PDB file of N, CA and C in Angstrom:
ATOM      1  N   MET A 801      91.595  62.046  67.979  1.00  0.00           N
ATOM      2  CA  MET A 801      90.899  63.239  68.385  1.00  0.00           C
ATOM      3  C   MET A 801      91.819  64.020  69.337  1.00  0.00           C
ATOM      4  N   PRO A 802      92.012  65.333  69.082  1.00  0.00           N
ATOM      5  CA  PRO A 802      92.913  66.120  69.938  1.00  0.00           C
ATOM      6  C   PRO A 802      92.305  66.346  71.327  1.00  0.00           C
ATOM      7  N   ARG A 803      93.188  66.314  72.302  1.00  0.00           N
ATOM      8  CA  ARG A 803      92.759  66.586  73.675  1.00  0.00           C
ATOM      9  C   ARG A 803      92.608  68.083  73.889  1.00  0.00           C
ATOM     10  N   PRO A 804      91.588  68.487  74.642  1.00  0.00           N
ATOM     11  CA  PRO A 804      91.460  69.921  74.931  1.00  0.00           C
ATOM     12  C   PRO A 804      92.601  70.385  75.836  1.00  0.00           C
ATOM     13  N   ALA A 805      92.999  71.606  75.635  1.00  0.00           N
ATOM     14  CA  ALA A 805      94.092  72.163  76.434  1.00  0.00           C
ATOM     15  C   ALA A 805      93.641  72.319  77.883  1.00  0.00           C
ATOM     16  N   THR A 806      94.505  71.921  78.778  1.00  0.00           N
ATOM     17  CA  THR A 806      94.204  72.100  80.198  1.00  0.00           C
ATOM     18  C   THR A 806      95.008  73.273  80.726  1.00  0.00           C
ATOM     19  N   HIS A 807      94.426  73.996  81.627  1.00  0.00           N
ATOM     20  CA  HIS A 807      95.086  75.151  82.212  1.00  0.00           C
ATOM     21  C   HIS A 807      95.677  74.750  83.558  1.00  0.00           C
ATOM     22  N   PRO A 808      96.931  75.098  83.789  1.00  0.00           N
ATOM     23  CA  PRO A 808      97.524  74.764  85.090  1.00  0.00           C
ATOM     24  C   PRO A 808      96.857  75.577  86.194  1.00  0.00           C
ATOM     25  N   VAL A 809      96.734  74.977  87.342  1.00  0.00           N
ATOM     26  CA  VAL A 809      96.114  75.633  88.485  1.00  0.00           C
ATOM     27  C   VAL A 809      97.212  76.268  89.331  1.00  0.00           C
ATOM     28  N   ALA A 810      97.032  77.536  89.654  1.00  0.00           N
ATOM     29  CA  ALA A 810      98.014  78.227  90.487  1.00  0.00           C
ATOM     30  C   ALA A 810      97.894  77.741  91.924  1.00  0.00           C
ATOM     31  N   ARG A 811      99.028  77.490  92.532  1.00  0.00           N
ATOM     32  CA  ARG A 811      99.042  77.056  93.927  1.00  0.00           C
ATOM     33  C   ARG A 811      98.984  78.281  94.841  1.00  0.00           C
ATOM     34  N   LEU A 812      98.459  78.068  96.024  1.00  0.00           N
ATOM     35  CA  LEU A 812      98.372  79.137  97.009  1.00  0.00           C
ATOM     36  C   LEU A 812      99.744  79.321  97.661  1.00  0.00           C
ATOM     37  N   SER A 813     100.412  80.398  97.301  1.00  0.00           N
ATOM     38  CA  SER A 813     101.729  80.675  97.870  1.00  0.00           C
ATOM     39  C   SER A 813     101.554  81.342  99.237  1.00  0.00           C
ATOM     40  N   PRO A 814     102.579  81.301 100.066  1.00  0.00           N
ATOM     41  CA  PRO A 814     102.473  81.967 101.373  1.00  0.00           C
ATOM     42  C   PRO A 814     102.201  83.467 101.254  1.00  0.00           C
ATOM     43  N   LYS A 815     102.811  84.114 100.260  1.00  0.00           N
ATOM     44  CA  LYS A 815     102.550  85.540 100.050  1.00  0.00           C
ATOM     45  C   LYS A 815     101.086  85.779  99.713  1.00  0.00           C
ATOM     46  N   LEU A 816     100.551  84.961  98.828  1.00  0.00           N
ATOM     47  CA  LEU A 816      99.159  85.112  98.428  1.00  0.00           C
ATOM     48  C   LEU A 816      98.234  84.886  99.617  1.00  0.00           C
ATOM     49  N   ALA A 817      98.540  83.910 100.449  1.00  0.00           N
ATOM     50  CA  ALA A 817      97.729  83.659 101.645  1.00  0.00           C
ATOM     51  C   ALA A 817      97.785  84.850 102.598  1.00  0.00           C
ATOM     52  N   LEU A 818      98.955  85.464 102.740  1.00  0.00           N
ATOM     53  CA  LEU A 818      99.094  86.636 103.596  1.00  0.00           C
ATOM     54  C   LEU A 818      98.263  87.799 103.061  1.00  0.00           C
ATOM     55  N   TYR A 819      98.306  88.020 101.755  1.00  0.00           N
ATOM     56  CA  TYR A 819      97.529  89.103 101.163  1.00  0.00           C
ATOM     57  C   TYR A 819      96.026  88.846 101.289  1.00  0.00           C
ATOM     58  N   LEU A 820      95.618  87.592 101.182  1.00  0.00           N
ATOM     59  CA  LEU A 820      94.204  87.265 101.362  1.00  0.00           C
ATOM     60  C   LEU A 820      93.763  87.522 102.800  1.00  0.00           C
ATOM     61  N   CYS A 821      94.614  87.198 103.757  1.00  0.00           N
ATOM     62  CA  CYS A 821      94.294  87.489 105.164  1.00  0.00           C
ATOM     63  C   CYS A 821      94.201  88.996 105.398  1.00  0.00           C
ATOM     64  N   ALA A 822      95.099  89.761 104.794  1.00  0.00           N
ATOM     65  CA  ALA A 822      95.038  91.218 104.912  1.00  0.00           C
ATOM     66  C   ALA A 822      93.751  91.751 104.298  1.00  0.00           C
ATOM     67  N   ASP A 823      93.330  91.178 103.186  1.00  0.00           N
ATOM     68  CA  ASP A 823      92.088  91.584 102.540  1.00  0.00           C
ATOM     69  C   ASP A 823      90.890  91.309 103.453  1.00  0.00           C
ATOM     70  N   LEU A 824      90.870  90.154 104.076  1.00  0.00           N
ATOM     71  CA  LEU A 824      89.784  89.831 105.006  1.00  0.00           C
ATOM     72  C   LEU A 824      89.790  90.764 106.212  1.00  0.00           C
ATOM     73  N   PHE A 825      90.975  91.109 106.712  1.00  0.00           N
ATOM     74  CA  PHE A 825      91.068  92.066 107.814  1.00  0.00           C
ATOM     75  C   PHE A 825      90.508  93.421 107.391  1.00  0.00           C
ATOM     76  N   GLY A 826      90.812  93.845 106.168  1.00  0.00           N
ATOM     77  CA  GLY A 826      90.274  95.104 105.661  1.00  0.00           C
ATOM     78  C   GLY A 826      88.759  95.078 105.577  1.00  0.00           C
ATOM     79  N   PHE A 827      88.205  93.954 105.134  1.00  0.00           N
ATOM     80  CA  PHE A 827      86.749  93.842 105.079  1.00  0.00           C
ATOM     81  C   PHE A 827      86.139  93.870 106.475  1.00  0.00           C
ATOM     82  N   LEU A 828      86.810  93.277 107.459  1.00  0.00           N
ATOM     83  CA  LEU A 828      86.319  93.330 108.835  1.00  0.00           C
ATOM     84  C   LEU A 828      86.314  94.768 109.344  1.00  0.00           C
ATOM     85  N   CYS A 829      87.390  95.500 109.101  1.00  0.00           N
ATOM     86  CA  CYS A 829      87.453  96.902 109.524  1.00  0.00           C
ATOM     87  C   CYS A 829      86.372  97.732 108.847  1.00  0.00           C
ATOM     88  N   LEU A 830      86.186  97.517 107.561  1.00  0.00           N
ATOM     89  CA  LEU A 830      85.142  98.235 106.836  1.00  0.00           C
ATOM     90  C   LEU A 830      83.765  97.897 107.397  1.00  0.00           C
ATOM     91  N   ALA A 831      83.515  96.626 107.648  1.00  0.00           N
ATOM     92  CA  ALA A 831      82.215  96.212 108.183  1.00  0.00           C
ATOM     93  C   ALA A 831      81.964  96.803 109.565  1.00  0.00           C
ATOM     94  N   LEU A 832      82.992  96.848 110.403  1.00  0.00           N
ATOM     95  CA  LEU A 832      82.823  97.431 111.735  1.00  0.00           C
ATOM     96  C   LEU A 832      82.445  98.906 111.654  1.00  0.00           C
ATOM     97  N   GLY A 833      83.138  99.641 110.803  1.00  0.00           N
ATOM     98  CA  GLY A 833      82.840 101.064 110.668  1.00  0.00           C
ATOM     99  C   GLY A 833      81.467 101.325 110.085  1.00  0.00           C
ATOM    100  N   VAL A 834      81.124 100.616 109.034  1.00  0.00           N
ATOM    101  CA  VAL A 834      79.825 100.824 108.381  1.00  0.00           C
ATOM    102  C   VAL A 834      78.684 100.364 109.285  1.00  0.00           C
ATOM    103  N   ALA A 835      78.883  99.277 110.023  1.00  0.00           N
ATOM    104  CA  ALA A 835      77.840  98.790 110.928  1.00  0.00           C
ATOM    105  C   ALA A 835      77.557  99.806 112.027  1.00  0.00           C
ATOM    106  N   TRP A 836      78.580 100.509 112.481  1.00  0.00           N
ATOM    107  CA  TRP A 836      78.361 101.535 113.497  1.00  0.00           C
ATOM    108  C   TRP A 836      77.486 102.649 112.939  1.00  0.00           C
ATOM    109  N   PHE A 837      77.749 103.062 111.696  1.00  0.00           N
ATOM    110  CA  PHE A 837      76.928 104.113 111.088  1.00  0.00           C
ATOM    111  C   PHE A 837      75.506 103.632 110.826  1.00  0.00           C
ATOM    112  N   ALA A 838      75.348 102.367 110.481  1.00  0.00           N
ATOM    113  CA  ALA A 838      74.021 101.832 110.152  1.00  0.00           C
ATOM    114  C   ALA A 838      73.191 101.523 111.395  1.00  0.00           C
ATOM    115  N   GLY A 839      73.821 100.996 112.443  1.00  0.00           N
ATOM    116  CA  GLY A 839      73.031 100.547 113.584  1.00  0.00           C
ATOM    117  C   GLY A 839      73.425 101.110 114.921  1.00  0.00           C
ATOM    118  N   GLY A 840      74.446 101.931 114.967  1.00  0.00           N
ATOM    119  CA  GLY A 840      74.874 102.491 116.241  1.00  0.00           C
ATOM    120  C   GLY A 840      75.924 101.630 116.911  1.00  0.00           C
ATOM    121  N   PRO A 841      76.352 102.057 118.100  1.00  0.00           N
ATOM    122  CA  PRO A 841      77.404 101.325 118.810  1.00  0.00           C
ATOM    123  C   PRO A 841      76.958  99.929 119.228  1.00  0.00           C
ATOM    124  N   GLY A 842      77.906  99.007 119.221  1.00  0.00           N
ATOM    125  CA  GLY A 842      77.635  97.666 119.721  1.00  0.00           C
ATOM    126  C   GLY A 842      76.934  96.737 118.763  1.00  0.00           C
ATOM    127  N   VAL A 843      76.926  97.046 117.476  1.00  0.00           N
ATOM    128  CA  VAL A 843      76.250  96.165 116.520  1.00  0.00           C
ATOM    129  C   VAL A 843      77.019  94.859 116.357  1.00  0.00           C
ATOM    130  N   ILE A 844      78.323  94.940 116.173  1.00  0.00           N
ATOM    131  CA  ILE A 844      79.136  93.732 115.995  1.00  0.00           C
ATOM    132  C   ILE A 844      79.923  93.438 117.272  1.00  0.00           C
ATOM    133  N   PHE A 845      80.719  94.407 117.729  1.00  0.00           N
ATOM    134  CA  PHE A 845      81.465  94.278 118.985  1.00  0.00           C
ATOM    135  C   PHE A 845      80.923  95.309 119.962  1.00  0.00           C
ATOM    136  N   ASP A 846      80.890  94.965 121.231  1.00  0.00           N
ATOM    137  CA  ASP A 846      80.328  95.877 122.232  1.00  0.00           C
ATOM    138  C   ASP A 846      81.128  97.163 122.397  1.00  0.00           C
ATOM    139  N   HIS A 847      82.447  97.085 122.340  1.00  0.00           N
ATOM    140  CA  HIS A 847      83.269  98.240 122.690  1.00  0.00           C
ATOM    141  C   HIS A 847      84.068  98.817 121.534  1.00  0.00           C
ATOM    142  N   PHE A 848      83.760  98.441 120.322  1.00  0.00           N
ATOM    143  CA  PHE A 848      84.456  99.037 119.174  1.00  0.00           C
ATOM    144  C   PHE A 848      83.536  99.081 117.976  1.00  0.00           C
ATOM    145  N   PRO A 849      83.464 100.140 117.260  1.00  0.00           N
ATOM    146  CA  PRO A 849      83.956 101.478 117.565  1.00  0.00           C
ATOM    147  C   PRO A 849      83.045 102.179 118.576  1.00  0.00           C
ATOM    148  N   ARG A 850      83.617 103.107 119.306  1.00  0.00           N
ATOM    149  CA  ARG A 850      82.853 103.815 120.339  1.00  0.00           C
ATOM    150  C   ARG A 850      82.416 105.197 119.900  1.00  0.00           C
ATOM    151  N   SER A 851      82.973 105.718 118.840  1.00  0.00           N
ATOM    152  CA  SER A 851      82.632 107.076 118.415  1.00  0.00           C
ATOM    153  C   SER A 851      82.564 107.143 116.894  1.00  0.00           C
ATOM    154  N   THR A 852      82.060 108.270 116.428  1.00  0.00           N
ATOM    155  CA  THR A 852      81.995 108.495 114.983  1.00  0.00           C
ATOM    156  C   THR A 852      83.400 108.510 114.381  1.00  0.00           C
ATOM    157  N   ALA A 853      84.338 109.106 115.101  1.00  0.00           N
ATOM    158  CA  ALA A 853      85.715 109.166 114.596  1.00  0.00           C
ATOM    159  C   ALA A 853      86.314 107.768 114.458  1.00  0.00           C
ATOM    160  N   GLU A 854      86.091 106.906 115.447  1.00  0.00           N
ATOM    161  CA  GLU A 854      86.604 105.537 115.361  1.00  0.00           C
ATOM    162  C   GLU A 854      85.932 104.771 114.230  1.00  0.00           C
ATOM    163  N   ALA A 855      84.632 104.973 114.057  1.00  0.00           N
ATOM    164  CA  ALA A 855      83.920 104.286 112.979  1.00  0.00           C
ATOM    165  C   ALA A 855      84.421 104.753 111.619  1.00  0.00           C
ATOM    166  N   ALA A 856      84.623 106.061 111.471  1.00  0.00           N
ATOM    167  CA  ALA A 856      85.122 106.589 110.199  1.00  0.00           C
ATOM    168  C   ALA A 856      86.548 106.109 109.930  1.00  0.00           C
ATOM    169  N   ALA A 857      87.384 106.099 110.970  1.00  0.00           N
ATOM    170  CA  ALA A 857      88.760 105.617 110.804  1.00  0.00           C
ATOM    171  C   ALA A 857      88.777 104.136 110.457  1.00  0.00           C
ATOM    172  N   SER A 858      87.904 103.367 111.076  1.00  0.00           N
ATOM    173  CA  SER A 858      87.836 101.931 110.788  1.00  0.00           C
ATOM    174  C   SER A 858      87.398 101.684 109.349  1.00  0.00           C
ATOM    175  N   ALA A 859      86.359 102.377 108.914  1.00  0.00           N
ATOM    176  CA  ALA A 859      85.867 102.194 107.544  1.00  0.00           C
ATOM    177  C   ALA A 859      86.905 102.658 106.524  1.00  0.00           C
ATOM    178  N   THR A 860      87.507 103.813 106.765  1.00  0.00           N
ATOM    179  CA  THR A 860      88.516 104.333 105.840  1.00  0.00           C
ATOM    180  C   THR A 860      89.753 103.439 105.812  1.00  0.00           C
ATOM    181  N   GLY A 861      90.203 103.033 106.982  1.00  0.00           N
ATOM    182  CA  GLY A 861      91.350 102.126 107.046  1.00  0.00           C
ATOM    183  C   GLY A 861      91.065 100.805 106.359  1.00  0.00           C
ATOM    184  N   GLY A 862      89.838 100.310 106.511  1.00  0.00           N
ATOM    185  CA  GLY A 862      89.453  99.074 105.838  1.00  0.00           C
ATOM    186  C   GLY A 862      89.528  99.201 104.328  1.00  0.00           C
ATOM    187  N   ILE A 863      89.054 100.328 103.814  1.00  0.00           N
ATOM    188  CA  ILE A 863      89.099 100.553 102.364  1.00  0.00           C
ATOM    189  C   ILE A 863      90.550 100.617 101.877  1.00  0.00           C
ATOM    190  N   VAL A 864      91.404 101.279 102.644  1.00  0.00           N
ATOM    191  CA  VAL A 864      92.821 101.385 102.266  1.00  0.00           C
ATOM    192  C   VAL A 864      93.481 100.007 102.264  1.00  0.00           C
ATOM    193  N   VAL A 865      93.234  99.218 103.302  1.00  0.00           N
ATOM    194  CA  VAL A 865      93.834  97.882 103.384  1.00  0.00           C
ATOM    195  C   VAL A 865      93.311  96.990 102.264  1.00  0.00           C
ATOM    196  N   ILE A 866      92.019  97.076 101.964  1.00  0.00           N
ATOM    197  CA  ILE A 866      91.440  96.280 100.876  1.00  0.00           C
ATOM    198  C   ILE A 866      92.109  96.645  99.549  1.00  0.00           C
ATOM    199  N   GLY A 867      92.240  97.936  99.282  1.00  0.00           N
ATOM    200  CA  GLY A 867      92.880  98.367  98.036  1.00  0.00           C
ATOM    201  C   GLY A 867      94.316  97.894  97.929  1.00  0.00           C
ATOM    202  N   TRP A 868      95.063  98.016  99.036  1.00  0.00           N
ATOM    203  CA  TRP A 868      96.451  97.555  99.047  1.00  0.00           C
ATOM    204  C   TRP A 868      96.520  96.050  98.813  1.00  0.00           C
ATOM    205  N   ALA A 869      95.678  95.296  99.529  1.00  0.00           N
ATOM    206  CA  ALA A 869      95.719  93.831  99.422  1.00  0.00           C
ATOM    207  C   ALA A 869      95.310  93.365  98.028  1.00  0.00           C
ATOM    208  N   ILE A 870      94.300  93.991  97.450  1.00  0.00           N
ATOM    209  CA  ILE A 870      93.860  93.586  96.110  1.00  0.00           C
ATOM    210  C   ILE A 870      94.964  93.845  95.084  1.00  0.00           C
ATOM    211  N   SER A 871      95.637  94.988  95.204  1.00  0.00           N
ATOM    212  CA  SER A 871      96.722  95.257  94.248  1.00  0.00           C
ATOM    213  C   SER A 871      97.842  94.225  94.390  1.00  0.00           C
ATOM    214  N   ARG A 872      98.164  93.833  95.615  1.00  0.00           N
ATOM    215  CA  ARG A 872      99.199  92.815  95.834  1.00  0.00           C
ATOM    216  C   ARG A 872      98.740  91.437  95.365  1.00  0.00           C
ATOM    217  N   ILE A 873      97.465  91.112  95.578  1.00  0.00           N
ATOM    218  CA  ILE A 873      96.935  89.823  95.115  1.00  0.00           C
ATOM    219  C   ILE A 873      97.021  89.739  93.598  1.00  0.00           C
ATOM    220  N   LEU A 874      96.610  90.797  92.911  1.00  0.00           N
ATOM    221  CA  LEU A 874      96.662  90.790  91.446  1.00  0.00           C
ATOM    222  C   LEU A 874      98.101  90.700  90.944  1.00  0.00           C
ATOM    223  N   ARG A 875      99.015  91.393  91.609  1.00  0.00           N
ATOM    224  CA  ARG A 875     100.428  91.328  91.222  1.00  0.00           C
ATOM    225  C   ARG A 875     100.975  89.914  91.417  1.00  0.00           C
ATOM    226  N   GLU A 876     100.615  89.285  92.532  1.00  0.00           N
ATOM    227  CA  GLU A 876     101.103  87.930  92.814  1.00  0.00           C
ATOM    228  C   GLU A 876     100.502  86.926  91.829  1.00  0.00           C
ATOM    229  N   LEU A 877      99.220  87.075  91.496  1.00  0.00           N
ATOM    230  CA  LEU A 877      98.596  86.170  90.527  1.00  0.00           C
ATOM    231  C   LEU A 877      99.211  86.335  89.139  1.00  0.00           C
ATOM    232  N   ALA A 878      99.544  87.569  88.773  1.00  0.00           N
ATOM    233  CA  ALA A 878     100.201  87.794  87.481  1.00  0.00           C
ATOM    234  C   ALA A 878     101.587  87.149  87.463  1.00  0.00           C
ATOM    235  N   ARG A 879     102.267  87.187  88.594  1.00  0.00           N
ATOM    236  CA  ARG A 879     103.589  86.566  88.679  1.00  0.00           C
ATOM    237  C   ARG A 879     103.491  85.049  88.592  1.00  0.00           C
ATOM    238  N   LEU A 880     102.428  84.472  89.166  1.00  0.00           N
ATOM    239  CA  LEU A 880     102.261  83.022  89.172  1.00  0.00           C
ATOM    240  C   LEU A 880     101.665  82.478  87.872  1.00  0.00           C
ATOM    241  N   ALA A 881     101.107  83.354  87.049  1.00  0.00           N
ATOM    242  CA  ALA A 881     100.454  82.907  85.818  1.00  0.00           C
ATOM    243  C   ALA A 881     101.484  82.351  84.840  1.00  0.00           C
ATOM    244  N   PRO A 882     101.096  81.325  84.092  1.00  0.00           N
ATOM    245  CA  PRO A 882     102.014  80.790  83.087  1.00  0.00           C
ATOM    246  C   PRO A 882     102.187  81.799  81.951  1.00  0.00           C
ATOM    247  N   PRO A 883     103.321  81.758  81.277  1.00  0.00           N
ATOM    248  CA  PRO A 883     103.524  82.685  80.167  1.00  0.00           C
ATOM    249  C   PRO A 883     102.521  82.396  79.047  1.00  0.00           C
ATOM    250  N   PRO A 884     102.141  83.427  78.300  1.00  0.00           N
ATOM    251  CA  PRO A 884     101.184  83.205  77.217  1.00  0.00           C
ATOM    252  C   PRO A 884     101.771  82.301  76.134  1.00  0.00           C
ATOM    253  N   ALA A 885     100.924  81.459  75.582  1.00  0.00           N
ATOM    254  CA  ALA A 885     101.358  80.539  74.529  1.00  0.00           C
ATOM    255  C   ALA A 885     101.530  81.309  73.227  1.00  0.00           C
ATOM    256  N   SER A 886     102.616  81.028  72.534  1.00  0.00           N
ATOM    257  CA  SER A 886     102.838  81.682  71.243  1.00  0.00           C
ATOM    258  C   SER A 886     102.170  80.854  70.144  1.00  0.00           C
ATOM    259  N   ASP A 887     101.715  81.535  69.125  1.00  0.00           N
ATOM    260  CA  ASP A 887     101.021  80.865  68.015  1.00  0.00           C
ATOM    261  C   ASP A 887     101.951  80.631  66.836  1.00  0.00           C
ATOM    262  N   ASP A 888     103.215  80.382  67.105  1.00  0.00           N
ATOM    263  CA  ASP A 888     104.181  80.172  66.012  1.00  0.00           C
ATOM    264  C   ASP A 888     103.931  78.887  65.300  1.00  0.00           C
TER     265      ASP A 888
END
């Protein structure tokens, strides 16, 4: 009986770990900005953001960092992926 094909598991490279940390930082920035708009100052941290401008900059910066990190994560995963099997 033939064995089912197993897929190799990609290891967590240092670059990938760095991009994941950047992604989490972006989500934190986004959450801080959105929480200020939803609940006012001091929802998560007492002294940040203090104004609408800081909240908007935090949310916008978070979205930018998330987009950058996701693109790098996908690029790194594509680089780590095994080559496609040929059906020759």
